[in-house]
Structures are given as C-alpha cells and as structure tokens.
CSV table of C-alpha atoms in Angstrom, one decimal:
chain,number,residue,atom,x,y,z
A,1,UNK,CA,-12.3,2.8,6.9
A,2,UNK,CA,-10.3,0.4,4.7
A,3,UNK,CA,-11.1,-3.3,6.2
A,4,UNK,CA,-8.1,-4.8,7.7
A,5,UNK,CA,-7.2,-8.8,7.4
A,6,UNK,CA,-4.9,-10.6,10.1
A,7,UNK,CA,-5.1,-13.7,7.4
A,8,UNK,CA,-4.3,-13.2,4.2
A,9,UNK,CA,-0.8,-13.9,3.7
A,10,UNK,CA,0.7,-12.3,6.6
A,11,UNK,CA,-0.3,-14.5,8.9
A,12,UNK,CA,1.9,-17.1,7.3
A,13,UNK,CA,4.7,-14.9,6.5
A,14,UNK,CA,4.8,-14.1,10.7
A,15,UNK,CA,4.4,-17.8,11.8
A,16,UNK,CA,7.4,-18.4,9.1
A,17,UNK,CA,9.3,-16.3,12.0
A,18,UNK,CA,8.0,-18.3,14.2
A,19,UNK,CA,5.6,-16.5,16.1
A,20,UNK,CA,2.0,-18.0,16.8
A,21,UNK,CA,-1.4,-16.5,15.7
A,22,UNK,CA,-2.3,-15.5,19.6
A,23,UNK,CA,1.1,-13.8,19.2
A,24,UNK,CA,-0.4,-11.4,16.7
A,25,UNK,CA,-3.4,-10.3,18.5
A,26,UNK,CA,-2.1,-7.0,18.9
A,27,UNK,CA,-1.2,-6.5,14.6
A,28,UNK,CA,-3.4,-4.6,12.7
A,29,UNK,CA,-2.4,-5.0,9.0
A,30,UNK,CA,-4.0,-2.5,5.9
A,31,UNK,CA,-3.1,-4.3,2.8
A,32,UNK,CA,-3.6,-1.5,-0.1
A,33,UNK,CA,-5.8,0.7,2.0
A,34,UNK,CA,-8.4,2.9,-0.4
A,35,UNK,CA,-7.2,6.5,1.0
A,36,UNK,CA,-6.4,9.4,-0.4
A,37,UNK,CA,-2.8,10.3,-0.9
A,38,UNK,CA,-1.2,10.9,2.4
A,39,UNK,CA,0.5,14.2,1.5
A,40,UNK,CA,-2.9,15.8,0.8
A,41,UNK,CA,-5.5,17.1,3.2
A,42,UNK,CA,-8.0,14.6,2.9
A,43,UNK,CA,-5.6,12.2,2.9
A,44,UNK,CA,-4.0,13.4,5.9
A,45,UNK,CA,-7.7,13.5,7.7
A,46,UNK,CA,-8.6,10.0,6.8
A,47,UNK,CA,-5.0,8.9,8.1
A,48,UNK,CA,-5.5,10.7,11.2
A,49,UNK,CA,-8.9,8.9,11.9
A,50,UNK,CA,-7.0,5.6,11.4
A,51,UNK,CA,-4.9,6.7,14.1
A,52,UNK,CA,-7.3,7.0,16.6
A,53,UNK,CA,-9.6,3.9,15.7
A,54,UNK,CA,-6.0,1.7,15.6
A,55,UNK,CA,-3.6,3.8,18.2
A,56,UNK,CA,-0.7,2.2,16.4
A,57,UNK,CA,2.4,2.5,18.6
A,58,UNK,CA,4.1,1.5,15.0
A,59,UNK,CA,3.2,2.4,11.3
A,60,UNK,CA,5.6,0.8,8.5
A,61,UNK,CA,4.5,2.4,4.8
A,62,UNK,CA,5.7,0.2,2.7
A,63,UNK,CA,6.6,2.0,0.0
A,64,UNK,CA,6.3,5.5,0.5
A,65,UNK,CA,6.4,6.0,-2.7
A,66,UNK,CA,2.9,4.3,-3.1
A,67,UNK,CA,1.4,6.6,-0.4
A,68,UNK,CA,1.8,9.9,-1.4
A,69,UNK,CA,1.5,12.0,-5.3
A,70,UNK,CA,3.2,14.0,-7.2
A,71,UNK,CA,6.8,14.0,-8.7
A,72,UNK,CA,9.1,12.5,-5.9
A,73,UNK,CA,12.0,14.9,-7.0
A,74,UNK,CA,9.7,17.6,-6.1
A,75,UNK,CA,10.4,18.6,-2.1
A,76,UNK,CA,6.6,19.9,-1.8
A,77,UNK,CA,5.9,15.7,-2.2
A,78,UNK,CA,7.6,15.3,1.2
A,79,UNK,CA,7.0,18.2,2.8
A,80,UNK,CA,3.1,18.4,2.4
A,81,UNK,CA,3.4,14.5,4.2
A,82,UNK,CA,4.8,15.7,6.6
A,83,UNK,CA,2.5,18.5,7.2
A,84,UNK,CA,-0.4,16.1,6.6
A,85,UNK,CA,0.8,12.4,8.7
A,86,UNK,CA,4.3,13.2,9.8
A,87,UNK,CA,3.9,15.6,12.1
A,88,UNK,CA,0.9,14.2,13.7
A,89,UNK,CA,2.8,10.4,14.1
A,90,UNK,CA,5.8,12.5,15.8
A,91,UNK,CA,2.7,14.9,18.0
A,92,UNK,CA,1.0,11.1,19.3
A,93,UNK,CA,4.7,9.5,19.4
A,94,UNK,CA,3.5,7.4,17.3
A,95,UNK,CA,6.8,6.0,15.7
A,96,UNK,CA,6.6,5.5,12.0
A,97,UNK,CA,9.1,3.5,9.1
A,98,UNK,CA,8.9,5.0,5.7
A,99,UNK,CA,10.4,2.2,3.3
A,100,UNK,CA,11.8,3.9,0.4
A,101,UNK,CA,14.1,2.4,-2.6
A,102,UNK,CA,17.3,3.3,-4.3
A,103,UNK,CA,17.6,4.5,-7.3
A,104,UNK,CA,19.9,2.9,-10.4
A,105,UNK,CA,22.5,4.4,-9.1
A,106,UNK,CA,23.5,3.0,-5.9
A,107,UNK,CA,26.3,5.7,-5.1
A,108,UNK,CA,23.4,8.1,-5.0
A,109,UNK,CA,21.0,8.5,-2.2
A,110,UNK,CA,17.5,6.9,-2.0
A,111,UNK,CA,15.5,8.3,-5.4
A,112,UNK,CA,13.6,12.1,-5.5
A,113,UNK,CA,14.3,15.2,-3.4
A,114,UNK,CA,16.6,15.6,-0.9
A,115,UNK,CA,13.8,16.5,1.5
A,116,UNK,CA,13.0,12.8,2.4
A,117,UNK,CA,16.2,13.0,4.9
A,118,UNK,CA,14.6,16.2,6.8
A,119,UNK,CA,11.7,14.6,8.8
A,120,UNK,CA,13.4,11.5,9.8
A,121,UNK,CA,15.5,11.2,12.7
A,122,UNK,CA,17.2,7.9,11.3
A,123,UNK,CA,18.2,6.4,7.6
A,124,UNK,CA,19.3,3.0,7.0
A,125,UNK,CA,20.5,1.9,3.9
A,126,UNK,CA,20.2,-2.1,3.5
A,127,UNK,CA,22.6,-3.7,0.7
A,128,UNK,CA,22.9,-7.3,0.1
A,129,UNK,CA,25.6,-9.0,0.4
A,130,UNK,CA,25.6,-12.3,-0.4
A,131,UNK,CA,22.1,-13.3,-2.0
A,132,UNK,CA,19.3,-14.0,0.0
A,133,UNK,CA,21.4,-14.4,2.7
A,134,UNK,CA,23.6,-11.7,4.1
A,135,UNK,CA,23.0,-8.2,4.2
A,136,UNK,CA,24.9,-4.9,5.5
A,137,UNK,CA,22.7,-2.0,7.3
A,138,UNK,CA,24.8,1.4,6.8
A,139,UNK,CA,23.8,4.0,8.7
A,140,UNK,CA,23.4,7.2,6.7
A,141,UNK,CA,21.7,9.9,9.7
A,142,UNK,CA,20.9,9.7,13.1
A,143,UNK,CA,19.3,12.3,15.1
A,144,UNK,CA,19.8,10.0,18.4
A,145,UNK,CA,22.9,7.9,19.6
A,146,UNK,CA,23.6,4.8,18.1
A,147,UNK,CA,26.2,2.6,19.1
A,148,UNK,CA,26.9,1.2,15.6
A,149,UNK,CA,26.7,2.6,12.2
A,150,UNK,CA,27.3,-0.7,10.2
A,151,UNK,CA,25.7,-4.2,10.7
A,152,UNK,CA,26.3,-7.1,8.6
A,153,UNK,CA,22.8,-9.1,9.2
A,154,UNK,CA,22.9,-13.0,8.7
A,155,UNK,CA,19.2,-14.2,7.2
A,156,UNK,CA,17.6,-17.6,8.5
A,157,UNK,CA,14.8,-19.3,7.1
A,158,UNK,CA,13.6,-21.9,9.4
A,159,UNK,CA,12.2,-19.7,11.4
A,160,UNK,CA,12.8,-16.7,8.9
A,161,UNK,CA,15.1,-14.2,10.9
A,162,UNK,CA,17.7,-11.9,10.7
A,163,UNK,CA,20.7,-12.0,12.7
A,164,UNK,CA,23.6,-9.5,13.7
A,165,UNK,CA,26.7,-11.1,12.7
A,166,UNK,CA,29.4,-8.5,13.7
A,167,UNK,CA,29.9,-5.0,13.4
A,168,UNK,CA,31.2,-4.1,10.1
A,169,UNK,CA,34.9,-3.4,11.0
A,170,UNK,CA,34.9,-6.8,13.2
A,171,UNK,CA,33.4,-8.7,9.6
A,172,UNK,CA,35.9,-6.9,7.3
C-alpha cells in the first residue's frame, strides 16, 4: 500500500482552519499514491483494497484527471472508472468528490466527455469572484433536493474558511 502522512503539509493547511492535530485523528491522507490508473482493473483492485484497510466514509480525488488514463474526451475514460472504483464507492456508500477543471472556455462544461456528468449525482461549478476572496458555487445537476442552486461563498484566512454569504438572487 502507498504509505500515508498526517504531517507533511496538510497538517498545517487543517490547523490554518483552525482545527487541532487530535482533531485529525480520524484523516487519512494519500499524497500521490503509486497505483495503477483507477479506470483499469488493477487499478480498480488496488483501490478497492485501500477501501477496506481505510473504510473511508469520504474519498476526495484531487484531480481526476491525474487518476485515471487515456484521452479524457473519450467516454470509455469515465465509464471503465466507474466500472472499476465508482460503483464500488456508491456499493459501500462510500461517498466520493471527483475534482475536475474547466476548460479555456468557461461557457463550456468541465473538459473531456460528456460522460463525467452520468455517475455523479451532484456537479458544482466554483467561479471566483472577487480574487482570492469571494467565490459563486452554481449548481449544474442534482440527483437529490437541494434547497439552493447558487451560493456566493465569502473566504477568511485567519482561520482559513469559507462562508455562505447569501443566496445568489439575495447577493445580486
């Protein structure tokens, strides 16, 4: 298994926040762990064995992107994640973040295929605002009731936070 650091610089980042180190008993972090792909068997396997060693409640894959091969216009890409991680996550409701970018064009939706909106039951799109400081969370899909589909977010530093300032229409 990839080894797993609660120092490094995470540690820092999460007391920026303000939590405290006894806080983050409970955080298991894999900076750049060696594994196969995670939208190929072996991948998949190796994933699925961090599972059980971990039993994460959460997983964040920061970038997606960085986790799985093969051209990300392609909807196999996706798809064979899915089949490999995704569907095993959703089978141990285990629930899962998939961080993905924009591409150049911001009108557009997130870069590659299409198919990375199937699998997901929610899709928020974060644009800044004003920099480093405020930022606007648009809803694009929902597969379960939220109450608001726009959030302007007000960023702190001391402790480093995010903050709801209003629904959009009451910031407008």
């Amino acid at each position: 298994f990839p080894s797993h650091d609660k120092v490094g610089d995470v540690i820092p980042r999460f007391e920026d926040m303000g939590f405290k180190r006894d806080e983050l008993d409970n955080l298991t972090y894999l900076s750049f762990p060696q594994i196969p792909s995670l939208n190929l068997k072996e991948g998949g396997e190796i994933f699925t064995q961090l599972l059980k060693k971990f039993q994460p409640k959460l997983v964040i894959l920061d970038t997606f992107s960085r986790f799985v091969e093969g051209d990300e216009n392609q909807a196999i890409t996706v798809q064979e994640f899915y089949k490999q991680c995704g569907i095993v996550m959703k089978r141990e409701k285990i629930a899962y973040i998939r961080i993905d970018h924009m591409g150049k064009d911001e009108d557009k939706k997130v870069r590659g295929t299409i198919a990375k909106r199937d699998d997901v039951d929610l899709i928020w799109k974060m644009k800044e605002v004003s920099p480093n400081s405020r930022f606007e969370l648009i809803n694009e899909k929902s597969r379960v009731p939220i109450s608001e589909k726009r959030l302007i977010l007000d960023r702190t530093t001391k402790p480093l936070a995010h903050r709801i300032l209003s629904c959009y229409r009451d910031w407008e």
